[in-house]
PDB file of C-alpha atoms in Angstrom:
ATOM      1  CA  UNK G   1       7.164   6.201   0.819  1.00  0.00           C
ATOM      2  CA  UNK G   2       3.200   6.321   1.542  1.00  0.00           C
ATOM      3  CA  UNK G   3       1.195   5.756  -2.180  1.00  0.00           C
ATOM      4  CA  UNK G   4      -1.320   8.575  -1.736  1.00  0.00           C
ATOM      5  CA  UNK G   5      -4.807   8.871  -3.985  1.00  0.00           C
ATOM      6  CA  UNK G   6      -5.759  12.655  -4.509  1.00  0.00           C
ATOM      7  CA  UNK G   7      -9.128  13.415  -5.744  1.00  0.00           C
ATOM      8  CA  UNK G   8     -10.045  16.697  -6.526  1.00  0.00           C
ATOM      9  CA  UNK G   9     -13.270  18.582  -6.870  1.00  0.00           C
ATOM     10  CA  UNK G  10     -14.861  20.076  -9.454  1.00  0.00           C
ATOM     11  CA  UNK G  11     -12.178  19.577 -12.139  1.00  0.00           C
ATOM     12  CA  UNK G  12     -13.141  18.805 -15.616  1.00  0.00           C
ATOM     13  CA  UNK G  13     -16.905  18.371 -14.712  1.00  0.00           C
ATOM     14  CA  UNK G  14     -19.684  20.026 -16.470  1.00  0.00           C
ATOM     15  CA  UNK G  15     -17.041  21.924 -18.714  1.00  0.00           C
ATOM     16  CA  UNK G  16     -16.004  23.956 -15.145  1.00  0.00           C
ATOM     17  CA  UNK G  17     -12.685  23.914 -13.668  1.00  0.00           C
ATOM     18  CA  UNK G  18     -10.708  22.542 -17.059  1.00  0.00           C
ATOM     19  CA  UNK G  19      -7.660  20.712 -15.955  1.00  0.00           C
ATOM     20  CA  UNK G  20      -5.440  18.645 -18.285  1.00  0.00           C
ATOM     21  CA  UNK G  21      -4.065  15.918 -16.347  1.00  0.00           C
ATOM     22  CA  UNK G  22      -0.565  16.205 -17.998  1.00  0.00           C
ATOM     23  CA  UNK G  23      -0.849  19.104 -15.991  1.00  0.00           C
ATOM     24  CA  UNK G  24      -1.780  17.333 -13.209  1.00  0.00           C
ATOM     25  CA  UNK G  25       0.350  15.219 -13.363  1.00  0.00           C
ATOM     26  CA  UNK G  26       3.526  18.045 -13.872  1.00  0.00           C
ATOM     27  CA  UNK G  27       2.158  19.975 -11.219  1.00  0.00           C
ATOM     28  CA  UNK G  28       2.510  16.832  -8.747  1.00  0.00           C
ATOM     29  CA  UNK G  29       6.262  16.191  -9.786  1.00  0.00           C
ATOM     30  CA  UNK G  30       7.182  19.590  -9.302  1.00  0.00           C
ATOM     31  CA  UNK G  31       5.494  19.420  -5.772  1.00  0.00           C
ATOM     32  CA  UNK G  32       7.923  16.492  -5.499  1.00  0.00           C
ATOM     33  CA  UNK G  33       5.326  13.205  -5.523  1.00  0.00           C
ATOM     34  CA  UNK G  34       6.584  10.488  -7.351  1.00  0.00           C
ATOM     35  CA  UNK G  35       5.267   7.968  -9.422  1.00  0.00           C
ATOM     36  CA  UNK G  36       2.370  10.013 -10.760  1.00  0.00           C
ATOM     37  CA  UNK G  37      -0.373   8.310 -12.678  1.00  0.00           C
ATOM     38  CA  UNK G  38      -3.358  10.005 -13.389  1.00  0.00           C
ATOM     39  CA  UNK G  39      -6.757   8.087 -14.093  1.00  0.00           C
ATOM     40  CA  UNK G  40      -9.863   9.476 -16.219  1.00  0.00           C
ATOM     41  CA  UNK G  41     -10.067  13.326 -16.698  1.00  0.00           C
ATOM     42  CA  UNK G  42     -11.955  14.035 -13.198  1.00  0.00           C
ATOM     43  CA  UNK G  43      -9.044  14.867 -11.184  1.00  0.00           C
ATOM     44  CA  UNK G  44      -7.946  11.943  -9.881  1.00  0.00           C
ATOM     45  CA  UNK G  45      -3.820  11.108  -8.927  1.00  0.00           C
ATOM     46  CA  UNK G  46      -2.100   8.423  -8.108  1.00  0.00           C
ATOM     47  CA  UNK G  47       1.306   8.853  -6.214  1.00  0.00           C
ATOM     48  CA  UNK G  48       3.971   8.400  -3.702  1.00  0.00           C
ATOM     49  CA  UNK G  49       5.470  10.703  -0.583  1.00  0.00           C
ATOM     50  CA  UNK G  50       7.468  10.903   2.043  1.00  0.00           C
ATOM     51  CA  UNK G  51       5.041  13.247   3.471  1.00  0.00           C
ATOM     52  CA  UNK G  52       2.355  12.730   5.656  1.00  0.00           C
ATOM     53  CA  UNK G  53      -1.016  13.182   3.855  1.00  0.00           C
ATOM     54  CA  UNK G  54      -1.987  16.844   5.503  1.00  0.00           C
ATOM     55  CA  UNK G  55       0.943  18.106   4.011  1.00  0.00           C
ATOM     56  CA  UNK G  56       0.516  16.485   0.902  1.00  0.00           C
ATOM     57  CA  UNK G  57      -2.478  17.584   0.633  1.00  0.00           C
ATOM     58  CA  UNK G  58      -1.556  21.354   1.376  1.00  0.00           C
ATOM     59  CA  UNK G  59       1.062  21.436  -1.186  1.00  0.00           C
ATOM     60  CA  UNK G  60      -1.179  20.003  -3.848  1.00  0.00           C
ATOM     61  CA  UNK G  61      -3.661  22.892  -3.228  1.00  0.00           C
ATOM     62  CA  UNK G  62      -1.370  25.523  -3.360  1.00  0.00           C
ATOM     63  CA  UNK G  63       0.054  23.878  -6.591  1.00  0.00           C
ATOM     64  CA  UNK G  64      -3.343  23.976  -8.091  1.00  0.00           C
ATOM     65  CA  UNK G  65      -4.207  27.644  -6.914  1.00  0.00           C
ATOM     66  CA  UNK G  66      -0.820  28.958  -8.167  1.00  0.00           C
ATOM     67  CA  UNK G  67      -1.721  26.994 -11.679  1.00  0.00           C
ATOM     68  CA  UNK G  68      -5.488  27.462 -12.117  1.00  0.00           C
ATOM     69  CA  UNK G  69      -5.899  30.984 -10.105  1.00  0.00           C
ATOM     70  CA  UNK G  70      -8.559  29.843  -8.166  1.00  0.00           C
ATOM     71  CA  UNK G  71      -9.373  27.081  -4.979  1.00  0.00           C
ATOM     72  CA  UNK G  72      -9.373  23.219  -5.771  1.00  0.00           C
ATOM     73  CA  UNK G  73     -10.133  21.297  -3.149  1.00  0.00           C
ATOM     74  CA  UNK G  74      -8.722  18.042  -2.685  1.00  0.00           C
ATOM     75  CA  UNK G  75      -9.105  14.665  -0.491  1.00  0.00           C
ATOM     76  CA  UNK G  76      -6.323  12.952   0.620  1.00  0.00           C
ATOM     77  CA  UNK G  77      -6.486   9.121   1.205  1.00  0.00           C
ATOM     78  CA  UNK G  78      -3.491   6.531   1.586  1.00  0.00           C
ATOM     79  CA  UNK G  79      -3.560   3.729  -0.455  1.00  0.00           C
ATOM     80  CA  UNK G  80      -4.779   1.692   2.574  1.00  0.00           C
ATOM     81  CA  UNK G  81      -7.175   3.787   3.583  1.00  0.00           C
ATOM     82  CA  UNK G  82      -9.124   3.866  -0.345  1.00  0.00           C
ATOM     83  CA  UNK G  83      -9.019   0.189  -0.168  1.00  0.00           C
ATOM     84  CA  UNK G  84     -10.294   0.057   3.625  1.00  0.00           C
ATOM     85  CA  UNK G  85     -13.283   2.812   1.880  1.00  0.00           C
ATOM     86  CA  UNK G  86     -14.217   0.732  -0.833  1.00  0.00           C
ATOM     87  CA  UNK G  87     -14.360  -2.694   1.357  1.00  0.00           C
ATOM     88  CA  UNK G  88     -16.546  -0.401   3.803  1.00  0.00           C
ATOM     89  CA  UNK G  89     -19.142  -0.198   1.051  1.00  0.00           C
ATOM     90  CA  UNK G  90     -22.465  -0.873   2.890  1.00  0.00           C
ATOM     91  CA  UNK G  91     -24.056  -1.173  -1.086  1.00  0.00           C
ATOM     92  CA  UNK G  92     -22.135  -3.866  -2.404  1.00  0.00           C
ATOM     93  CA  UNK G  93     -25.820  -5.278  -3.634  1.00  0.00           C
ATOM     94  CA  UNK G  94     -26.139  -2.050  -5.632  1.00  0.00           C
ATOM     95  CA  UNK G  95     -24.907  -1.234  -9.399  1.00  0.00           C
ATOM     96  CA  UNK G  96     -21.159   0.113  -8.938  1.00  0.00           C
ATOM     97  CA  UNK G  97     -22.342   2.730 -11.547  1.00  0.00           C
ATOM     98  CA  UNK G  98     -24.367   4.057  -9.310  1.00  0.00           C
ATOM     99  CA  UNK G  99     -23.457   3.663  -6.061  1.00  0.00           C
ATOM    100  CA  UNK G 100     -21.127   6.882  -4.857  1.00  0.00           C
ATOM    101  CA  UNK G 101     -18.496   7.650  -2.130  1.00  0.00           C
ATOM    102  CA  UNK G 102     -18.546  11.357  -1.259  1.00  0.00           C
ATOM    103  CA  UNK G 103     -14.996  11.775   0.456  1.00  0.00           C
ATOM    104  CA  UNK G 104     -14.786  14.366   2.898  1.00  0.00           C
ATOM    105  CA  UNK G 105     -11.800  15.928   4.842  1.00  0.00           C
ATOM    106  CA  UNK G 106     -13.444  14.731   8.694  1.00  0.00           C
ATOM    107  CA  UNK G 107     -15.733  12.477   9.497  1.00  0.00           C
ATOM    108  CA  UNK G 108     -19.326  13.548   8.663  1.00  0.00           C
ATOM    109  CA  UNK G 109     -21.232  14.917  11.217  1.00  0.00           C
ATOM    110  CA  UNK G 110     -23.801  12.946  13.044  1.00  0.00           C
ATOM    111  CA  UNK G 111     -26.864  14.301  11.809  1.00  0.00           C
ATOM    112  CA  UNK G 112     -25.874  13.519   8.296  1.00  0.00           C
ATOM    113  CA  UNK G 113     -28.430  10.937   7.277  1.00  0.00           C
ATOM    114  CA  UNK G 114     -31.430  13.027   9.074  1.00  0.00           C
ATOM    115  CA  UNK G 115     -30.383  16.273   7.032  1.00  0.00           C
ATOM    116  CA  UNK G 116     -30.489  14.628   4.111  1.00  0.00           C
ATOM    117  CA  UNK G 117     -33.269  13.971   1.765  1.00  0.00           C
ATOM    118  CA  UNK G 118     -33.498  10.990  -0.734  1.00  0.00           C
ATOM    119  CA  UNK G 119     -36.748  11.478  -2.195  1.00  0.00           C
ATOM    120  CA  UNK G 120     -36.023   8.874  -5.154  1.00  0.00           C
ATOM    121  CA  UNK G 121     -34.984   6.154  -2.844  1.00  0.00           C
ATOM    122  CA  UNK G 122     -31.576   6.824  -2.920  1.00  0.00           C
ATOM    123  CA  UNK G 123     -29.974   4.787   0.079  1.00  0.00           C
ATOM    124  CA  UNK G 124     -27.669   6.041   2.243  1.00  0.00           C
ATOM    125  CA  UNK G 125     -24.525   5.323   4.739  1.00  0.00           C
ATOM    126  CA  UNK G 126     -22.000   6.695   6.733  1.00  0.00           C
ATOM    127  CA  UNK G 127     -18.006   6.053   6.622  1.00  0.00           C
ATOM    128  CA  UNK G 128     -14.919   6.880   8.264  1.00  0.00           C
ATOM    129  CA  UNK G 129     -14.736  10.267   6.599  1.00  0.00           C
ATOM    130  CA  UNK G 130     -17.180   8.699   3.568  1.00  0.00           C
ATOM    131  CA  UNK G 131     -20.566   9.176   3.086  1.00  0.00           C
ATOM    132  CA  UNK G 132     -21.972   5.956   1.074  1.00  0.00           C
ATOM    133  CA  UNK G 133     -24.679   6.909  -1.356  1.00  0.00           C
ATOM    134  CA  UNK G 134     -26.565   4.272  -4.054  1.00  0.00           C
ATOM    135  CA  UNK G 135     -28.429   5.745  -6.460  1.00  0.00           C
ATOM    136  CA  UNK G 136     -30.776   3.644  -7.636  1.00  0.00           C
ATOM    137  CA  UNK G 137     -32.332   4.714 -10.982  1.00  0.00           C
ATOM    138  CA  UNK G 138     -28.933   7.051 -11.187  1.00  0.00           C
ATOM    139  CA  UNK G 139     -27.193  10.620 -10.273  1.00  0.00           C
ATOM    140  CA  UNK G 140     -28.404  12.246 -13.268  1.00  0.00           C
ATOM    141  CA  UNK G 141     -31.938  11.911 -12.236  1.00  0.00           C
ATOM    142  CA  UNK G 142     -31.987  12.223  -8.372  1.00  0.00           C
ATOM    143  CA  UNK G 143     -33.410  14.680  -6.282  1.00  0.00           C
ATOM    144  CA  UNK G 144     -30.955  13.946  -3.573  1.00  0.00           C
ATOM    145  CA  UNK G 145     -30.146  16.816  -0.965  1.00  0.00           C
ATOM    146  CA  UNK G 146     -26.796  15.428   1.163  1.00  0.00           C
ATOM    147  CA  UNK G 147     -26.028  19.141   2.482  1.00  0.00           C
ATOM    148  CA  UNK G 148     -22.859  17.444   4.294  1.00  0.00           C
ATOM    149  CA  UNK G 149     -21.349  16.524   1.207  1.00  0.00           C
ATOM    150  CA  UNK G 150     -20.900  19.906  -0.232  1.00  0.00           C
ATOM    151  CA  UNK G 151     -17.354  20.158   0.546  1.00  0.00           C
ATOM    152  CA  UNK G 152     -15.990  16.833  -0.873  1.00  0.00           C
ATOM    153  CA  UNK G 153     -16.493  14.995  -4.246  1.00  0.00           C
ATOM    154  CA  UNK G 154     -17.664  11.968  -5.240  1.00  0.00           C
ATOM    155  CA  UNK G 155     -16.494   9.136  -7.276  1.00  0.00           C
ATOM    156  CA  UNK G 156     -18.638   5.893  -8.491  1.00  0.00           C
ATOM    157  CA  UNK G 157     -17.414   2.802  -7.386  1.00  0.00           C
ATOM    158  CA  UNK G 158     -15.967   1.596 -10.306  1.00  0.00           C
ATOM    159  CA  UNK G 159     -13.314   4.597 -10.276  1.00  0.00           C
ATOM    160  CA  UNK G 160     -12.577   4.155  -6.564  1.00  0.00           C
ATOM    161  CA  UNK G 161     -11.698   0.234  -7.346  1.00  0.00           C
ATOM    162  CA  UNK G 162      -9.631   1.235  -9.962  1.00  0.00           C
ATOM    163  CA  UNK G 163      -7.756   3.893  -8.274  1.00  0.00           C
ATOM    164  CA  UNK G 164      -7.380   1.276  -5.146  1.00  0.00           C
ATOM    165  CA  UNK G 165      -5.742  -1.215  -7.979  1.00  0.00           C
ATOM    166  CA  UNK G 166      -3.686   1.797  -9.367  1.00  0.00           C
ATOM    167  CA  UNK G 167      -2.863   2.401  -5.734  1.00  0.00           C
ATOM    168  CA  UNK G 168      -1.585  -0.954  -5.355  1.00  0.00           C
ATOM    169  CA  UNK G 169       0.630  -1.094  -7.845  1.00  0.00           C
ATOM    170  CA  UNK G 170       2.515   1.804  -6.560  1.00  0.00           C
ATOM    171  CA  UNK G 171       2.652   0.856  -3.706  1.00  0.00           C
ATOM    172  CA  UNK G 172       4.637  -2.637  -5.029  1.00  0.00           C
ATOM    173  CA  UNK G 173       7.259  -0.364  -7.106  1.00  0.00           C
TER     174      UNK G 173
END
């Protein structure tokens, strides 16, 4: 069994896309993942498969169209690969708060960082299939244009370590 971390997009943010995560976390068992554990109301699941993660992540978006009636996206990350992400973080200087990972389903395209504008200082980085963003005097105030990261999400730091420790721990079950 693989521990998987599934982070959907645009779920219970900015009072769009309401999802309980009991719900979440039904809609994962009856998709047959194991070991659900959900963390903050975002959209983000902890849990185990047999399946490889392109099929995992299939079935969980066709769970959540069926439920919702409309598209959630979804990244797909083994527990490994979170915790390789998060060690990756080029930032590790920067306020955890405030420094982002906007996952992504390939690896962003090479132009990423010339695309982008970060007129507020924002500093920026490429991963595997990450794009590394510290914000500096915050989200809520930047002026940031990352037109490559329009088709993942983002979590702070802080949630990705503890979703790599929740990870962990399912992984040890």
């Amino acid at each position: 069994m693989t521990a998987y971390v599934a982070l959907l997009r645009a779920v219970n943010v900015g009072g769009t896309g309401a999802l309980a995560m009991a719900e979440l976390r039904r809609l994962c068992e009856a998709a047959g993942f194991a070991a659900v554990r959900t963390y903050i109301a975002s959209g983000n699941v902890v849990f185990t498969s047999p399946l490889d993660a392109a099929t995992v992540k299939r079935r969980l978006e066709e769970a959540l169209q069926v439920s919702t009636g409309r598209q959630v996206s979804v990244a797909v990350r083994t527990a490994a690969e979170l915790a390789a992400a998060l060690a990756a973080n080029p930032f590790a200087d920067a306020p955890p708060s405030t420094t982002v990972l906007h996952f992504l389903d390939a690896p962003p395209q090479a132009d990423t960082l010339e695309r982008a504008v970060a007129p507020d200082g924002e500093r920026l980085a490429l991963g595997a299939r990450e794009i590394y963003v510290a914000y500096g005097a915050g989200m809520g105030r930047s002026r940031l244009k990352l037109p490559s990261a329009a088709e993942g999400t983002a979590r702070n730091v802080n949630t990705v370590a503890k979703l790599v420790a929740m990870a962990a721990e399912v992984s040890a079950a």
